[in-house]
Amino acid sequence: QVQLVESGGGLVQAGDSLRLSCAASGLTFRSFAMGWFRQAPGNEREFVATISWGGMSTYYADSVRGRFTISKNNAKNTLYLQMDALKPEDTATYYCAAEGAPLGSGGIGEARYAYWGQGTQVTVSS
């Protein structure tokens, strides 16, 4: 059974940094592309960042490009999202996700992802 468990969320001030982690089990983590999504109250869930299975390719939403960095440590079966220069509009529940099939390149569409974590809350005060 695949499990994805996010951690690292919290309450921070604008301009601060946070690093989210997503611990994966039940799948061959090194073979799967991964993604981060977020959902703010009253909004639909939106794409944040994605990384290919080998970690060589990444892609970001325009709203976070240059501030957020996605990475994966295959030895630790863990996905990360380093978030710098946080803004109040980054406030949301953040979810990690794994693609439904191995050796993918990652992508922005939710339909590509078969496995989801429970989410971790990030709140950025102004």
PDB file of C-alpha atoms in Angstrom:
ATOM      1  CA  GLN A   1       0.000   0.000   0.000  1.00  0.00           C
ATOM      2  CA  VAL A   2       1.408   3.352  -1.056  1.00  0.00           C
ATOM      3  CA  GLN A   3       1.638   5.971   1.666  1.00  0.00           C
ATOM      4  CA  LEU A   4       2.737   9.579   1.331  1.00  0.00           C
ATOM      5  CA  VAL A   5       3.116  11.576   4.532  1.00  0.00           C
ATOM      6  CA  GLU A   6       3.798  15.305   4.409  1.00  0.00           C
ATOM      7  CA  SER A   7       5.403  17.302   7.199  1.00  0.00           C
ATOM      8  CA  GLY A   8       7.085  20.636   7.787  1.00  0.00           C
ATOM      9  CA  GLY A   9       4.163  23.018   7.509  1.00  0.00           C
ATOM     10  CA  GLY A  10       3.537  25.792   9.986  1.00  0.00           C
ATOM     11  CA  LEU A  11       2.866  29.453  10.633  1.00  0.00           C
ATOM     12  CA  VAL A  12       5.512  31.859   9.361  1.00  0.00           C
ATOM     13  CA  GLN A  13       5.827  35.522   8.443  1.00  0.00           C
ATOM     14  CA  ALA A  14       6.089  36.920   4.958  1.00  0.00           C
ATOM     15  CA  GLY A  15       9.637  36.601   3.671  1.00  0.00           C
ATOM     16  CA  ASP A  16      10.414  33.536   5.762  1.00  0.00           C
ATOM     17  CA  SER A  17      11.327  30.073   4.512  1.00  0.00           C
ATOM     18  CA  LEU A  18       9.944  26.592   5.101  1.00  0.00           C
ATOM     19  CA  ARG A  19      10.914  23.153   3.870  1.00  0.00           C
ATOM     20  CA  LEU A  20       8.179  20.620   3.356  1.00  0.00           C
ATOM     21  CA  SER A  21       8.952  16.911   3.330  1.00  0.00           C
ATOM     22  CA  CYS A  22       6.995  13.980   1.965  1.00  0.00           C
ATOM     23  CA  ALA A  23       7.977  10.523   3.171  1.00  0.00           C
ATOM     24  CA  ALA A  24       7.010   7.797   0.724  1.00  0.00           C
ATOM     25  CA  SER A  25       6.509   4.078   1.291  1.00  0.00           C
ATOM     26  CA  GLY A  26       4.967   1.188  -0.597  1.00  0.00           C
ATOM     27  CA  LEU A  27       6.440   2.156  -3.961  1.00  0.00           C
ATOM     28  CA  THR A  28       9.837   2.164  -5.635  1.00  0.00           C
ATOM     29  CA  PHE A  29      10.306   5.849  -4.939  1.00  0.00           C
ATOM     30  CA  ARG A  30      13.363   6.283  -7.166  1.00  0.00           C
ATOM     31  CA  SER A  31      11.282   5.250 -10.179  1.00  0.00           C
ATOM     32  CA  PHE A  32       8.386   7.666  -9.743  1.00  0.00           C
ATOM     33  CA  ALA A  33       7.875  11.269 -10.775  1.00  0.00           C
ATOM     34  CA  MET A  34       6.420  13.366  -7.998  1.00  0.00           C
ATOM     35  CA  GLY A  35       4.566  16.616  -7.572  1.00  0.00           C
ATOM     36  CA  TRP A  36       3.436  19.215  -5.075  1.00  0.00           C
ATOM     37  CA  PHE A  37      -0.008  20.782  -5.178  1.00  0.00           C
ATOM     38  CA  ARG A  38      -1.772  23.212  -2.868  1.00  0.00           C
ATOM     39  CA  GLN A  39      -5.300  24.239  -1.990  1.00  0.00           C
ATOM     40  CA  ALA A  40      -6.329  27.455  -0.318  1.00  0.00           C
ATOM     41  CA  PRO A  41      -9.724  27.801   1.385  1.00  0.00           C
ATOM     42  CA  GLY A  42     -12.447  28.353  -1.184  1.00  0.00           C
ATOM     43  CA  ASN A  43     -10.127  27.580  -4.083  1.00  0.00           C
ATOM     44  CA  GLU A  44      -9.508  24.550  -6.229  1.00  0.00           C
ATOM     45  CA  ARG A  45      -6.349  22.550  -5.735  1.00  0.00           C
ATOM     46  CA  GLU A  46      -3.572  23.892  -7.949  1.00  0.00           C
ATOM     47  CA  PHE A  47      -0.253  22.672  -9.262  1.00  0.00           C
ATOM     48  CA  VAL A  48       2.918  23.926  -7.566  1.00  0.00           C
ATOM     49  CA  ALA A  49       5.899  21.899  -8.773  1.00  0.00           C
ATOM     50  CA  THR A  50       6.876  18.596 -10.319  1.00  0.00           C
ATOM     51  CA  ILE A  51      10.041  16.513 -10.645  1.00  0.00           C
ATOM     52  CA  SER A  52      10.815  13.669 -13.030  1.00  0.00           C
ATOM     53  CA  TRP A  53      11.505  10.199 -11.755  1.00  0.00           C
ATOM     54  CA  GLY A  54      15.265  10.614 -11.987  1.00  0.00           C
ATOM     55  CA  GLY A  55      15.200  14.127 -10.575  1.00  0.00           C
ATOM     56  CA  MET A  56      16.801  15.674 -13.648  1.00  0.00           C
ATOM     57  CA  SER A  57      13.768  17.641 -14.777  1.00  0.00           C
ATOM     58  CA  THR A  58      11.653  20.045 -12.762  1.00  0.00           C
ATOM     59  CA  TYR A  59       8.837  22.438 -13.565  1.00  0.00           C
ATOM     60  CA  TYR A  60       7.111  25.100 -11.497  1.00  0.00           C
ATOM     61  CA  ALA A  61       3.958  27.139 -11.483  1.00  0.00           C
ATOM     62  CA  ASP A  62       4.603  30.737 -12.492  1.00  0.00           C
ATOM     63  CA  SER A  63       3.513  31.913  -9.059  1.00  0.00           C
ATOM     64  CA  VAL A  64       6.337  30.064  -7.271  1.00  0.00           C
ATOM     65  CA  ARG A  65       9.099  29.868  -9.873  1.00  0.00           C
ATOM     66  CA  GLY A  66      12.311  31.354  -8.494  1.00  0.00           C
ATOM     67  CA  ARG A  67      11.122  31.034  -4.885  1.00  0.00           C
ATOM     68  CA  PHE A  68      10.354  27.314  -4.478  1.00  0.00           C
ATOM     69  CA  THR A  69      12.625  24.345  -5.185  1.00  0.00           C
ATOM     70  CA  ILE A  70      11.469  20.750  -5.531  1.00  0.00           C
ATOM     71  CA  SER A  71      13.888  17.886  -4.964  1.00  0.00           C
ATOM     72  CA  LYS A  72      13.870  14.193  -4.128  1.00  0.00           C
ATOM     73  CA  ASN A  73      16.264  12.082  -2.080  1.00  0.00           C
ATOM     74  CA  ASN A  74      15.913   8.578  -3.408  1.00  0.00           C
ATOM     75  CA  ALA A  75      18.077   7.110  -0.645  1.00  0.00           C
ATOM     76  CA  LYS A  76      15.634   8.457   1.935  1.00  0.00           C
ATOM     77  CA  ASN A  77      12.452   7.932  -0.093  1.00  0.00           C
ATOM     78  CA  THR A  78      11.627  11.565   0.544  1.00  0.00           C
ATOM     79  CA  LEU A  79      10.372  14.432  -1.585  1.00  0.00           C
ATOM     80  CA  TYR A  80      11.079  18.025  -0.566  1.00  0.00           C
ATOM     81  CA  LEU A  81       9.740  21.474  -1.316  1.00  0.00           C
ATOM     82  CA  GLN A  82      12.011  24.303  -0.228  1.00  0.00           C
ATOM     83  CA  MET A  83       9.924  27.464  -0.015  1.00  0.00           C
ATOM     84  CA  ASP A  84      11.709  30.802   0.238  1.00  0.00           C
ATOM     85  CA  ALA A  85      10.457  34.375   0.246  1.00  0.00           C
ATOM     86  CA  LEU A  86       7.031  33.212   1.297  1.00  0.00           C
ATOM     87  CA  LYS A  87       4.043  35.442   0.638  1.00  0.00           C
ATOM     88  CA  PRO A  88       0.601  35.525   2.290  1.00  0.00           C
ATOM     89  CA  GLU A  89      -0.872  34.189  -0.952  1.00  0.00           C
ATOM     90  CA  ASP A  90       1.166  31.006  -0.458  1.00  0.00           C
ATOM     91  CA  THR A  91      -1.119  30.137   2.458  1.00  0.00           C
ATOM     92  CA  ALA A  92      -2.706  26.762   1.681  1.00  0.00           C
ATOM     93  CA  THR A  93      -2.720  23.085   2.446  1.00  0.00           C
ATOM     94  CA  TYR A  94       0.150  21.492   0.540  1.00  0.00           C
ATOM     95  CA  TYR A  95      -0.109  17.982  -0.864  1.00  0.00           C
ATOM     96  CA  CYS A  96       2.531  15.704  -2.327  1.00  0.00           C
ATOM     97  CA  ALA A  97       1.594  13.242  -5.021  1.00  0.00           C
ATOM     98  CA  ALA A  98       3.152  10.349  -6.938  1.00  0.00           C
ATOM     99  CA  GLU A  99       2.434   9.542 -10.556  1.00  0.00           C
ATOM    100  CA  GLY A 100       0.407   6.445 -11.282  1.00  0.00           C
ATOM    101  CA  ALA A 101       3.108   4.710 -13.322  1.00  0.00           C
ATOM    102  CA  PRO A 102       6.903   4.567 -12.977  1.00  0.00           C
ATOM    103  CA  LEU A 103       9.487   6.355 -15.104  1.00  0.00           C
ATOM    104  CA  GLY A 104       7.325   9.369 -15.800  1.00  0.00           C
ATOM    105  CA  SER A 105       8.476  12.882 -16.485  1.00  0.00           C
ATOM    106  CA  GLY A 106       6.069  14.565 -14.110  1.00  0.00           C
ATOM    107  CA  GLY A 107       3.410  17.040 -15.104  1.00  0.00           C
ATOM    108  CA  ILE A 108       0.954  19.707 -14.033  1.00  0.00           C
ATOM    109  CA  GLY A 109      -2.290  17.770 -14.337  1.00  0.00           C
ATOM    110  CA  GLU A 110      -3.772  16.085 -11.275  1.00  0.00           C
ATOM    111  CA  ALA A 111      -4.949  13.142 -13.366  1.00  0.00           C
ATOM    112  CA  ARG A 112      -1.325  11.980 -13.763  1.00  0.00           C
ATOM    113  CA  TYR A 113      -1.039  11.371 -10.040  1.00  0.00           C
ATOM    114  CA  ALA A 114      -2.534   8.271  -8.481  1.00  0.00           C
ATOM    115  CA  TYR A 115      -1.245   8.618  -4.941  1.00  0.00           C
ATOM    116  CA  TRP A 116      -1.737  11.571  -2.590  1.00  0.00           C
ATOM    117  CA  GLY A 117      -0.726  12.530   0.905  1.00  0.00           C
ATOM    118  CA  GLN A 118      -3.035  13.956   3.547  1.00  0.00           C
ATOM    119  CA  GLY A 119      -1.610  17.462   3.310  1.00  0.00           C
ATOM    120  CA  THR A 120       0.264  19.865   5.558  1.00  0.00           C
ATOM    121  CA  GLN A 121      -0.896  23.386   6.355  1.00  0.00           C
ATOM    122  CA  VAL A 122       1.238  26.394   5.529  1.00  0.00           C
ATOM    123  CA  THR A 123       0.122  29.780   6.811  1.00  0.00           C
ATOM    124  CA  VAL A 124       2.013  32.949   5.927  1.00  0.00           C
ATOM    125  CA  SER A 125       1.155  36.099   7.846  1.00  0.00           C
ATOM    126  CA  SER A 126       1.759  39.575   6.485  1.00  0.00           C
TER     127      SER A 126
END
